[in-house]
Short mmCIF file of C-alpha atoms and ligand atoms in Angstrom, two decimals:
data_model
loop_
_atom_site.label_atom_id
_atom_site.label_comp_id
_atom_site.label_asym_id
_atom_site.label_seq_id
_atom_site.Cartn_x
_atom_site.Cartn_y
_atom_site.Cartn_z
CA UNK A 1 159.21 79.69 143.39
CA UNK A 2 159.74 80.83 146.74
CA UNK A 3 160.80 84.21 145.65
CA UNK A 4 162.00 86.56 148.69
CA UNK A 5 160.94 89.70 147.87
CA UNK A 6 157.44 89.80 145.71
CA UNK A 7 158.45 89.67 141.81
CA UNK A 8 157.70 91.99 139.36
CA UNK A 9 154.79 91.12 136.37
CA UNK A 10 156.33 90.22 133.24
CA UNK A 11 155.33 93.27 130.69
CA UNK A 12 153.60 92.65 128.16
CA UNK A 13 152.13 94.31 125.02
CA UNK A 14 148.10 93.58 123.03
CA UNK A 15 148.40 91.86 119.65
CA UNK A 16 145.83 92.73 116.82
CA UNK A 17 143.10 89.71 116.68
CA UNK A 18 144.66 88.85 120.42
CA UNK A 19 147.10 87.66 122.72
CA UNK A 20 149.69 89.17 124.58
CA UNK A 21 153.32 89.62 123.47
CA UNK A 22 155.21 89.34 126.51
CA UNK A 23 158.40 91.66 127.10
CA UNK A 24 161.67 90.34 127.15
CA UNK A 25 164.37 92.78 126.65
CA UNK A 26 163.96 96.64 124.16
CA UNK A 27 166.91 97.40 122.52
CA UNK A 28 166.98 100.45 120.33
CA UNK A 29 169.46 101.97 117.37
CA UNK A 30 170.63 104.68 118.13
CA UNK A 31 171.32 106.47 114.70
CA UNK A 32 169.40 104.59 111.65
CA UNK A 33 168.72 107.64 109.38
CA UNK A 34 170.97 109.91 107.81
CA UNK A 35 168.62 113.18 107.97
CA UNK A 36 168.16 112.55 111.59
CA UNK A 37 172.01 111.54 112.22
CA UNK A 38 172.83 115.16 110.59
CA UNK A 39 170.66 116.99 113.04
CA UNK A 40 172.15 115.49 115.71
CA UNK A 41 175.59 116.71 114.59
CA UNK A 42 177.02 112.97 113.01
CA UNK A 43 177.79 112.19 109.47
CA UNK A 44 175.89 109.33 108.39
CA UNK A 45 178.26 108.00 106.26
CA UNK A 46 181.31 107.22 108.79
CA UNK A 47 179.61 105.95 111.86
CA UNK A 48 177.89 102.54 112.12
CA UNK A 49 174.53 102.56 114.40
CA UNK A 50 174.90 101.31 118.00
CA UNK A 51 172.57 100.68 119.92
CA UNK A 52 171.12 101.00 123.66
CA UNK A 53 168.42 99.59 125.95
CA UNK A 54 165.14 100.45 127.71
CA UNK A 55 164.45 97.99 130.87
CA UNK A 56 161.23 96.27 129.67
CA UNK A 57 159.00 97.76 132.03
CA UNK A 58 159.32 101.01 130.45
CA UNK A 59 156.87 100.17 127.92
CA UNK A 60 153.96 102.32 127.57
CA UNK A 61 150.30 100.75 126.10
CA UNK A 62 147.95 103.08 123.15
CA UNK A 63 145.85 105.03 124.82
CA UNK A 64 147.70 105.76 127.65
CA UNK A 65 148.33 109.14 129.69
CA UNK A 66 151.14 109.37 131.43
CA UNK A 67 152.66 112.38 133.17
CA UNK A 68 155.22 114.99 132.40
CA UNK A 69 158.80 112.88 132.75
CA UNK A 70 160.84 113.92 135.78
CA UNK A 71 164.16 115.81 136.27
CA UNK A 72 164.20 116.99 132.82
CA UNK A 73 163.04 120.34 130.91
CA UNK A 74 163.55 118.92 127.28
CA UNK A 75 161.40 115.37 126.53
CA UNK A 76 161.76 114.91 122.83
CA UNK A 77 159.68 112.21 120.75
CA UNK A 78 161.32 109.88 118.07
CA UNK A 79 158.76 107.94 116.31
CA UNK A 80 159.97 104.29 115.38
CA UNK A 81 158.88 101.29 113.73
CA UNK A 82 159.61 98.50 116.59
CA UNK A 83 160.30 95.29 115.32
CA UNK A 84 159.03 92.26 117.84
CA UNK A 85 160.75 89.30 118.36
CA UNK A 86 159.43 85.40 118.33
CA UNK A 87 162.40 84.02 117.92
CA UNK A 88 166.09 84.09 119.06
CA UNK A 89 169.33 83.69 117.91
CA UNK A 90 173.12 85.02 117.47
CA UNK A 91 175.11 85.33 114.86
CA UNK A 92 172.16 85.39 112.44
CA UNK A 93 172.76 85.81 109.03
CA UNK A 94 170.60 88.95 107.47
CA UNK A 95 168.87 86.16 105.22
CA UNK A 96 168.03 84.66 108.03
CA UNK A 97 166.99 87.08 110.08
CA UNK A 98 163.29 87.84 109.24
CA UNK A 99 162.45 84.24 110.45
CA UNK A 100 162.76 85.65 113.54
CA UNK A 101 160.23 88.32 113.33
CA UNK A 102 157.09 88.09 114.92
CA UNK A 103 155.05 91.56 114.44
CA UNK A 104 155.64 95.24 113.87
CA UNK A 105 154.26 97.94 115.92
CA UNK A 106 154.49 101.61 116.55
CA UNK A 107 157.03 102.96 119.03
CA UNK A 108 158.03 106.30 120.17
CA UNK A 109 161.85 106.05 122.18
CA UNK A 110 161.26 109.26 124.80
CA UNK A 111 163.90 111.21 125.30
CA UNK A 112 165.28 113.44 127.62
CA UNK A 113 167.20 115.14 125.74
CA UNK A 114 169.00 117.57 128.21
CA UNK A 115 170.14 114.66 130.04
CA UNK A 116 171.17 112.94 126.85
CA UNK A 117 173.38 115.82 126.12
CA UNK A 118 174.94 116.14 129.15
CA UNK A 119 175.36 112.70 128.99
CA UNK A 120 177.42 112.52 125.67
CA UNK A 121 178.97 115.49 126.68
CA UNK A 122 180.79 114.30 129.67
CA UNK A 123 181.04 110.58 128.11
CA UNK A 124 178.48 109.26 130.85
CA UNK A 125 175.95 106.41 130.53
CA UNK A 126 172.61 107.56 128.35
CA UNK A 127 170.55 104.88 131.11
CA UNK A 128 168.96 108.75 132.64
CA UNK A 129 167.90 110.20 129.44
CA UNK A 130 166.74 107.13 127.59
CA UNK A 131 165.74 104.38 129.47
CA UNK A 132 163.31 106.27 132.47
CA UNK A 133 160.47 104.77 133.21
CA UNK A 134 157.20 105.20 130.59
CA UNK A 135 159.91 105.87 128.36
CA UNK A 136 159.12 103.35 125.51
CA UNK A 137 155.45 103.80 124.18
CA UNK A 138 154.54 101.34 121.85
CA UNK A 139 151.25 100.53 120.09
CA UNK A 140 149.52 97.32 119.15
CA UNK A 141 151.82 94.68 117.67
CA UNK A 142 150.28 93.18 114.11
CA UNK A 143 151.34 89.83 113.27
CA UNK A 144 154.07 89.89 110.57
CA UNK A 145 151.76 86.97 109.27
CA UNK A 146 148.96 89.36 108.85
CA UNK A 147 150.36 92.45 106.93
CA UNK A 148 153.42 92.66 104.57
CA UNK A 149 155.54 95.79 105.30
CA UNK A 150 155.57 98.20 102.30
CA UNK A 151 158.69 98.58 101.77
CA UNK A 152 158.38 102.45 101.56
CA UNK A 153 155.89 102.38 104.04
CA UNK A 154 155.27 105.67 106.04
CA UNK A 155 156.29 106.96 109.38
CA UNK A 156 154.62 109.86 111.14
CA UNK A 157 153.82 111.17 114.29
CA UNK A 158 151.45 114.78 114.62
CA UNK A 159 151.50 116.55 118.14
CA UNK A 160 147.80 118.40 118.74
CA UNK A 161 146.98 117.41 114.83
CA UNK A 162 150.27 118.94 113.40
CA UNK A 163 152.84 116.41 112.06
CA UNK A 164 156.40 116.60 113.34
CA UNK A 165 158.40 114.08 112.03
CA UNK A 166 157.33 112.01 108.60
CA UNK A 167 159.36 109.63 106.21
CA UNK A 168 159.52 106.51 105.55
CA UNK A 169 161.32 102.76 106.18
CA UNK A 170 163.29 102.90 103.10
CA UNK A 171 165.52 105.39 104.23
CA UNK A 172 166.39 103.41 107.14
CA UNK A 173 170.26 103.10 106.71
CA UNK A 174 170.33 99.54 108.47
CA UNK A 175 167.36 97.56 106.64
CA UNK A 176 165.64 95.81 109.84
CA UNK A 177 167.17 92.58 108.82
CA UNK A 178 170.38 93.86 108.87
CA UNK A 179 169.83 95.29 112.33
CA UNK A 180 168.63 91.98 113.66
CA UNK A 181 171.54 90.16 112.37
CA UNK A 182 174.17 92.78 113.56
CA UNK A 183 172.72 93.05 116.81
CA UNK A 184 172.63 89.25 117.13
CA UNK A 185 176.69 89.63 117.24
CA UNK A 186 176.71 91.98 120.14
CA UNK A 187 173.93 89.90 121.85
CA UNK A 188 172.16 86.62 121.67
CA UNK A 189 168.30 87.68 120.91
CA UNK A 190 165.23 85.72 122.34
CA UNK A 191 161.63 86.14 121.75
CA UNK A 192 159.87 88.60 123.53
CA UNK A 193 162.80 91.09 122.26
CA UNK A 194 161.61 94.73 120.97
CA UNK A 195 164.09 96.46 118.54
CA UNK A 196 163.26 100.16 118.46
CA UNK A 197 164.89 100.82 114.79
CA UNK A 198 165.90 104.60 114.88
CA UNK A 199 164.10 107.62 114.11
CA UNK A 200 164.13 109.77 111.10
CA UNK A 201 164.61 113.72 111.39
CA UNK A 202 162.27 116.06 112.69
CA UNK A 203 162.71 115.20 116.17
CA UNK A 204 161.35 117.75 118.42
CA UNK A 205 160.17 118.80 122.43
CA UNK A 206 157.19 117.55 124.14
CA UNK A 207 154.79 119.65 126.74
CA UNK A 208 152.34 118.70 129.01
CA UNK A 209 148.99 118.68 127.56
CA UNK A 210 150.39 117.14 124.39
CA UNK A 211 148.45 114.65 122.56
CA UNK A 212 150.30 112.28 120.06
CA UNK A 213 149.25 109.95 117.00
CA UNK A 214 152.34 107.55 115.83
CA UNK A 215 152.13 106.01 112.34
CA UNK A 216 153.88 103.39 110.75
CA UNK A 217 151.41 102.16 107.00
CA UNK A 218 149.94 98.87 107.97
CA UNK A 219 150.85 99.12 111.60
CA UNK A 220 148.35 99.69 114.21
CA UNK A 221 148.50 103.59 115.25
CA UNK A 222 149.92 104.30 118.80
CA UNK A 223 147.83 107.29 120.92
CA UNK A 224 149.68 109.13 123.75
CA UNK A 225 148.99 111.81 126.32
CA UNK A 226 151.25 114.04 128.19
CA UNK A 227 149.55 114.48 131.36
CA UNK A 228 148.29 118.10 131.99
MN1 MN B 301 165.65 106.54 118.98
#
């Protein structure tokens, strides 16, 4: 290809026992627990989730440092389990849908959360406070082949050893098959696709210096480092 301006590397994420997943697009759902829909200030039981995107370059490998996010004094973390794509389709039926799953892995969807706010407030795009750049940290993907998902499997993340958010998948108010298959309305999903499923309560600010552990049972754990 005789490209006229030098293109960019496709992204891609480590598999457990090797391999790279490669990138294709991160979508994320926006309000998939009820405890965490409440502290944001929506009842969980009249709004559907909706979702949003990260460009795929904002993912972030274990074991990474990255620094301080700019233009913002409030970066929140919201642990997630991510749900990786190696198939596509649209209109999928939910019975359907986990045919289409390739591997789990660990995801935190950064936040700035000031911007977010502002954002909602003045009925502006979220692009600023969600989708900057190291904004989607994800760990190692497993193989769905290689571990079956408890279905109460739990969800953690600890800042400097102390645990801030903790739950588990069950509570998820869109099971992930249901999220693939109502997302596959809206969109027509290919492999390579993340799905960042929501985060349960406990959501909470980030400083530099902060070192993170993300934990989904059965899932490789994801490491992260706020720059100093
Ligand atoms: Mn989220």
């Amino acid at each position: 290809m005789n490209y006229a301006v030098p293109a960019s590397a496709i992204p891609t994420v480590p598999v457990e026992g090797g391999g790279e997943f490669p990138v294709h697009r991160i979508y994320c759902v926006g309000r998939n627990y009820a405890e965490h829909a409440r502290e944001m200030g929506s009842d969980p039981d009249r709004e559907d989730p909706f979702f949003f995107l990260k460009p795929a370059d904002t993912v972030v490998l274990t074991g990474a440092t990255i620094p301080y996010p700019t233009m913002t004094k409030l970066v929140h973390h919201e642990i997630e389990l991510v749900v990786c794509l190696g198939k596509g389709g649209r209109d999928v039926k939910v019975e359907d849908a986990e045919s289409l799953i390739y591997g789990y892995a660990v995801g935190i969807d950064l936040t700035r959360r000031d911007l977010q706010n502002e954002a909602k407030k003045t009925g502006r795009p979220w692009d600023m406070g969600k989708g900057f750049d190291q904004s989607a940290p994800i760990g190692n993907i497993v193989p769905a082949s290689k571990v079956k998902l408890n279905p109460k499997a739990e969800i953690w993340i600890t800042v400097n050893g102390q645990t801030k958010q903790k739950s588990d998948i069950s509570k998820l108010i869109w099971s992930v098959p249901e999220t693939i298959s109502y997302l596959s309305r809206f969109v027509e999903l290919a492999p390579g696709d993340l799905i960042y499923s929501g985060t349960p309560e406990g959501v909470n600010s980030l400083v530099a210096g902060d070192v993170i552990v993300g934990h989904v049972d059965g899932v490789p754990d994801l490491h992260l480092t706020i720059a100093k």
